[in-house]
Short mmCIF file of C-alpha atoms in Angstrom, two decimals:
data_model
loop_
_atom_site.label_atom_id
_atom_site.label_comp_id
_atom_site.label_asym_id
_atom_site.label_seq_id
_atom_site.Cartn_x
_atom_site.Cartn_y
_atom_site.Cartn_z
CA MET A 1 138.68 -168.52 58.57
CA ALA A 2 141.50 -170.15 60.77
CA ARG A 3 142.25 -173.95 59.30
CA ILE A 4 144.38 -176.34 61.48
CA VAL A 5 145.35 -179.48 59.73
CA VAL A 6 145.81 -182.60 62.04
CA ALA A 7 146.42 -186.52 61.14
CA MET A 8 143.31 -188.67 62.24
CA LEU A 9 143.19 -192.45 61.26
CA GLY A 10 145.72 -192.00 58.54
CA MET A 11 144.05 -189.15 56.71
CA ALA A 12 144.11 -185.27 57.01
CA LEU A 13 141.70 -183.52 58.88
CA THR A 14 141.16 -179.76 58.86
CA LEU A 15 139.60 -178.08 61.88
CA VAL A 16 137.99 -174.99 60.80
CA ALA A 17 137.29 -171.69 63.22
CA HIS A 18 135.30 -169.23 61.47
CA ALA A 19 136.95 -165.76 61.67
CA THR A 20 135.39 -162.40 60.39
CA PRO A 21 134.57 -162.51 57.63
CA LEU A 22 134.18 -166.09 56.68
CA LEU A 23 136.70 -166.66 54.03
CA PRO A 24 136.69 -169.38 51.22
CA ALA A 25 139.07 -172.36 51.67
CA ALA A 26 142.21 -171.93 49.69
CA ASP A 27 145.67 -173.20 49.78
CA ALA A 28 147.21 -170.08 50.05
CA ALA A 29 145.61 -167.27 52.61
CA PRO A 30 143.34 -164.67 50.51
CA GLU A 31 143.93 -161.22 50.37
CA SER A 32 142.38 -158.99 52.91
CA ASP A 33 139.29 -157.31 51.90
CA VAL A 34 140.38 -153.36 51.49
CA HIS A 35 136.76 -152.49 50.79
CA ALA A 36 135.44 -153.81 54.11
CA ARG A 37 133.75 -151.30 56.31
CA THR A 38 132.52 -151.81 59.96
CA VAL A 39 128.89 -150.74 60.86
CA VAL A 40 128.12 -150.02 64.46
CA PHE A 41 124.44 -149.86 65.77
CA ILE A 42 122.23 -150.54 68.66
CA GLY A 43 119.81 -152.96 67.03
CA GLN A 44 116.51 -154.77 67.90
CA LYS A 45 116.62 -158.43 67.22
CA LEU A 46 114.32 -159.73 64.34
CA SER A 47 115.35 -163.04 63.70
CA ILE A 48 118.26 -165.40 64.27
CA GLU A 49 118.38 -168.84 62.64
CA PRO A 50 121.06 -171.63 62.66
CA LEU A 51 122.93 -172.16 59.60
CA PRO A 52 124.02 -175.60 57.82
CA ASP A 53 127.65 -176.71 59.14
CA PRO A 54 129.55 -176.28 55.70
CA CYS A 55 131.84 -179.07 56.60
CA ALA A 56 128.96 -181.70 57.07
CA GLU A 57 127.39 -180.30 53.78
CA LYS A 58 130.75 -180.78 52.10
CA ALA A 59 130.97 -184.33 53.35
CA GLN A 60 127.56 -185.13 52.34
CA GLN A 61 128.19 -184.14 48.58
CA SER A 62 131.74 -185.71 48.48
CA GLY A 63 131.32 -188.62 50.82
CA VAL A 64 134.55 -187.62 52.67
CA LEU A 65 135.04 -185.73 55.88
CA ASP A 66 137.95 -183.65 55.53
CA CYS A 67 137.07 -180.70 57.88
CA ILE A 68 135.36 -180.25 61.23
CA SER A 69 133.75 -177.03 61.85
CA MET A 70 134.57 -175.76 65.19
CA ASP A 71 131.97 -172.95 65.38
CA SER A 72 128.18 -172.89 65.23
CA LEU A 73 126.83 -170.64 62.58
CA TYR A 74 123.70 -168.37 62.46
CA ARG A 75 122.15 -165.84 60.19
CA ALA A 76 120.68 -162.78 62.11
CA THR A 77 118.42 -160.08 61.20
CA TYR A 78 118.46 -156.89 63.39
CA ARG A 79 116.78 -153.57 62.81
CA VAL A 80 118.73 -150.58 63.27
CA VAL A 81 117.44 -148.60 66.20
CA GLN A 82 120.19 -146.27 66.81
CA PRO A 83 123.04 -146.03 64.45
CA VAL A 84 126.71 -145.47 65.64
CA VAL A 85 129.02 -145.83 62.76
CA GLY A 86 127.21 -146.20 59.41
CA GLY A 87 123.63 -147.46 59.07
CA ARG A 88 120.25 -146.01 58.53
CA ALA A 89 117.88 -145.93 61.80
CA GLY A 90 115.08 -148.09 60.83
CA GLU A 91 116.83 -150.36 58.17
CA ALA A 92 117.02 -153.97 58.68
CA MET A 93 120.47 -155.50 58.44
CA THR A 94 121.06 -159.28 58.30
CA PHE A 95 124.73 -160.65 58.92
CA SER A 96 126.17 -163.95 60.04
CA VAL A 97 127.40 -165.18 63.29
CA ALA A 98 130.11 -167.50 64.23
CA ASP A 99 130.19 -168.81 67.77
CA HIS A 100 132.31 -171.65 69.34
CA TYR A 101 129.94 -171.82 72.15
CA GLY A 102 126.79 -172.55 70.57
CA PHE A 103 123.84 -170.37 70.55
CA PRO A 104 125.27 -166.65 71.03
CA TYR A 105 124.89 -164.84 74.34
CA PHE A 106 123.55 -161.76 73.07
CA ALA A 107 120.91 -162.99 70.96
CA HIS A 108 119.18 -164.16 74.24
CA PHE A 109 118.06 -160.41 74.53
CA ALA A 110 115.78 -158.11 72.51
CA HIS A 111 118.81 -155.45 71.69
CA ALA A 112 122.27 -155.39 71.31
CA LEU A 113 125.15 -153.09 70.19
CA LEU A 114 126.44 -154.64 67.29
CA PHE A 115 129.78 -154.41 65.25
CA VAL A 116 129.29 -156.01 61.95
CA GLU A 117 131.82 -155.94 59.03
CA VAL A 118 130.23 -155.70 55.67
CA GLY A 119 132.81 -156.69 52.79
CA LYS A 120 133.10 -158.70 49.54
CA ASP A 121 131.98 -161.90 51.64
CA GLY A 122 128.93 -160.54 52.93
CA ALA A 123 128.25 -159.31 56.51
CA TRP A 124 129.53 -160.76 59.65
CA LEU A 125 129.24 -160.07 63.06
CA HIS A 126 132.92 -159.01 64.33
CA LYS A 127 133.45 -162.15 66.38
CA TYR A 128 132.02 -161.80 69.73
CA GLN A 129 131.40 -158.25 69.33
CA ALA A 130 127.68 -157.83 70.50
CA ILE A 131 126.87 -156.33 73.72
CA PRO A 132 123.27 -156.62 75.31
CA MET A 133 121.56 -153.31 75.85
CA PHE A 134 118.55 -152.09 77.62
CA ARG A 135 116.90 -149.19 78.06
CA THR A 136 117.45 -147.34 81.46
CA ALA A 137 114.44 -145.38 83.28
CA ASP A 138 115.95 -142.03 81.68
CA VAL A 139 115.52 -143.56 78.40
CA GLN A 140 119.04 -144.13 77.39
CA TRP A 141 121.12 -147.48 76.74
CA ALA A 142 123.21 -149.39 78.72
CA ALA A 143 124.79 -152.70 79.33
CA CYS A 144 124.37 -154.75 82.27
CA GLY A 145 127.33 -155.64 84.65
CA ASP A 146 130.91 -154.98 84.30
CA MET A 147 132.97 -155.32 81.18
CA ASP A 148 136.66 -155.89 80.61
CA TYR A 149 139.07 -156.28 77.90
CA ARG A 150 142.04 -158.57 78.97
CA SER A 151 145.18 -157.92 77.53
CA ASP A 152 148.87 -157.63 78.81
CA GLN A 153 149.47 -154.48 76.71
CA LYS A 154 146.36 -152.52 77.51
CA PRO A 155 143.85 -153.81 79.93
CA LEU A 156 140.72 -151.87 79.94
CA VAL A 157 137.78 -151.96 82.45
CA ALA A 158 134.25 -150.35 82.50
CA GLN A 159 132.89 -151.00 86.08
CA ALA A 160 129.25 -150.91 86.37
CA ARG A 161 127.46 -148.52 88.62
CA PRO A 162 123.87 -148.66 90.19
CA MET A 163 121.17 -147.42 87.88
CA ALA A 164 117.53 -148.06 87.15
CA PHE A 165 116.15 -149.80 84.24
CA ALA A 166 113.10 -149.32 82.61
CA GLU A 167 111.74 -152.76 82.83
CA PRO A 168 113.20 -156.43 83.55
CA ILE A 169 115.70 -157.34 80.92
CA LEU A 170 114.78 -160.98 80.11
CA ALA A 171 111.56 -163.12 81.17
CA VAL A 172 113.54 -166.28 82.51
CA GLY A 173 110.65 -168.75 81.34
CA THR A 174 111.41 -167.80 77.65
CA LEU A 175 114.59 -169.94 77.85
CA ASP A 176 114.93 -173.53 77.26
CA ALA A 177 116.44 -175.78 80.12
CA ASP A 178 119.86 -175.57 78.78
CA ALA A 179 120.39 -171.94 78.02
CA ARG A 180 118.69 -171.21 81.58
CA GLU A 181 121.14 -173.39 83.45
CA ARG A 182 124.12 -171.66 81.24
CA LEU A 183 122.86 -168.33 81.98
CA ALA A 184 121.96 -168.82 85.47
CA SER A 185 125.66 -169.53 86.14
CA ARG A 186 126.72 -166.06 85.14
CA TRP A 187 123.88 -164.42 87.01
CA LYS A 188 124.79 -166.35 90.22
CA GLN A 189 128.25 -164.93 89.83
CA ALA A 190 127.38 -161.51 90.45
CA PRO A 191 124.20 -161.10 92.87
CA ASP A 192 124.95 -157.54 93.30
CA THR A 193 124.16 -157.08 89.49
CA TYR A 194 121.37 -159.55 88.63
CA ARG A 195 118.27 -160.43 90.85
CA VAL A 196 115.53 -162.60 89.71
CA THR A 197 111.92 -161.90 90.88
CA ARG A 198 108.98 -163.85 90.06
CA GLY A 199 110.63 -165.26 86.66
CA GLU A 200 111.92 -162.26 85.62
CA LEU A 201 115.72 -161.16 85.29
CA HIS A 202 116.45 -157.39 86.73
CA CYS A 203 119.59 -155.59 86.29
CA LEU A 204 120.92 -153.53 89.24
CA LYS A 205 124.11 -151.96 87.72
CA GLY A 206 125.10 -151.06 84.25
CA VAL A 207 127.73 -149.49 81.86
CA PRO A 208 126.43 -146.76 79.46
CA VAL A 209 126.30 -147.58 75.78
CA GLY A 210 129.28 -144.95 75.28
CA GLU A 211 131.35 -146.42 77.77
CA ALA A 212 130.52 -150.01 76.66
CA TYR A 213 131.42 -148.86 72.74
CA GLU A 214 134.44 -147.15 73.56
CA LEU A 215 135.89 -150.06 75.68
CA VAL A 216 135.45 -152.19 72.64
CA ARG A 217 136.90 -149.66 69.87
CA GLN A 218 140.05 -149.14 72.17
CA GLY A 219 140.24 -152.93 73.09
CA VAL A 220 139.31 -155.58 70.38
CA MET A 221 138.70 -153.40 67.48
CA ASP A 222 142.42 -151.82 68.15
CA ALA A 223 143.90 -154.96 68.58
CA ARG A 224 142.02 -156.35 65.37
CA GLU A 225 143.47 -153.24 63.52
CA VAL A 226 139.90 -152.03 62.93
CA PRO A 227 139.60 -148.30 63.08
CA LEU A 228 136.29 -146.69 64.31
CA PRO A 229 135.64 -143.08 65.37
CA ALA A 230 135.48 -142.08 69.10
CA TRP A 231 131.93 -141.91 70.52
CA PRO A 232 130.20 -138.90 70.10
CA ALA A 233 130.57 -136.18 72.28
CA GLY A 234 127.41 -135.25 73.80
CA THR A 235 125.53 -138.40 73.05
#
């Protein structure tokens, strides 16, 4: 948890940004969790619910607002459909999610490739490391649209290619007005990838799940010094 202290109206105010996992507040940085492990799997969404703002809860108890949370927090439960690293098919995994931008994009869809750290502070999604996944016509998994990892040292790109998906990836009518507006701006930027027909969102180009996994493994996870095995050959 990143903590930034600023002066405001004569008092110290701490801005709290939640990393992975959420670490308890302390004057000194806590030791890293040497026993933490990362589980990767394609999961089916069972539920996702907002969690209380810990700073607001603390202020309600103490009467003093001494921190502001910079992230929205959620508790998600997903069923493991296809294990990649750890996990067992069919089991349900519950983990926490921190997102600076509000309701997580991936949670609008039924399935996602999830990178979850399990340690002494519970299970937390590696921040923003969840990729919506969809069944293709040949019963494989793929992400919709191009993917990239932006870095001066090691930029990576997974370019989407035309492929047939088994069904529409989203019923637009299930979104509230705010979510529809936010997501539509993304779709409109890539008309060669997304198409809305009769209230249903279709994907025209995708990235196979193995390539999506490798981009995250070699990009964000490597930068965060989280070791993961290569995608299994032949899968």
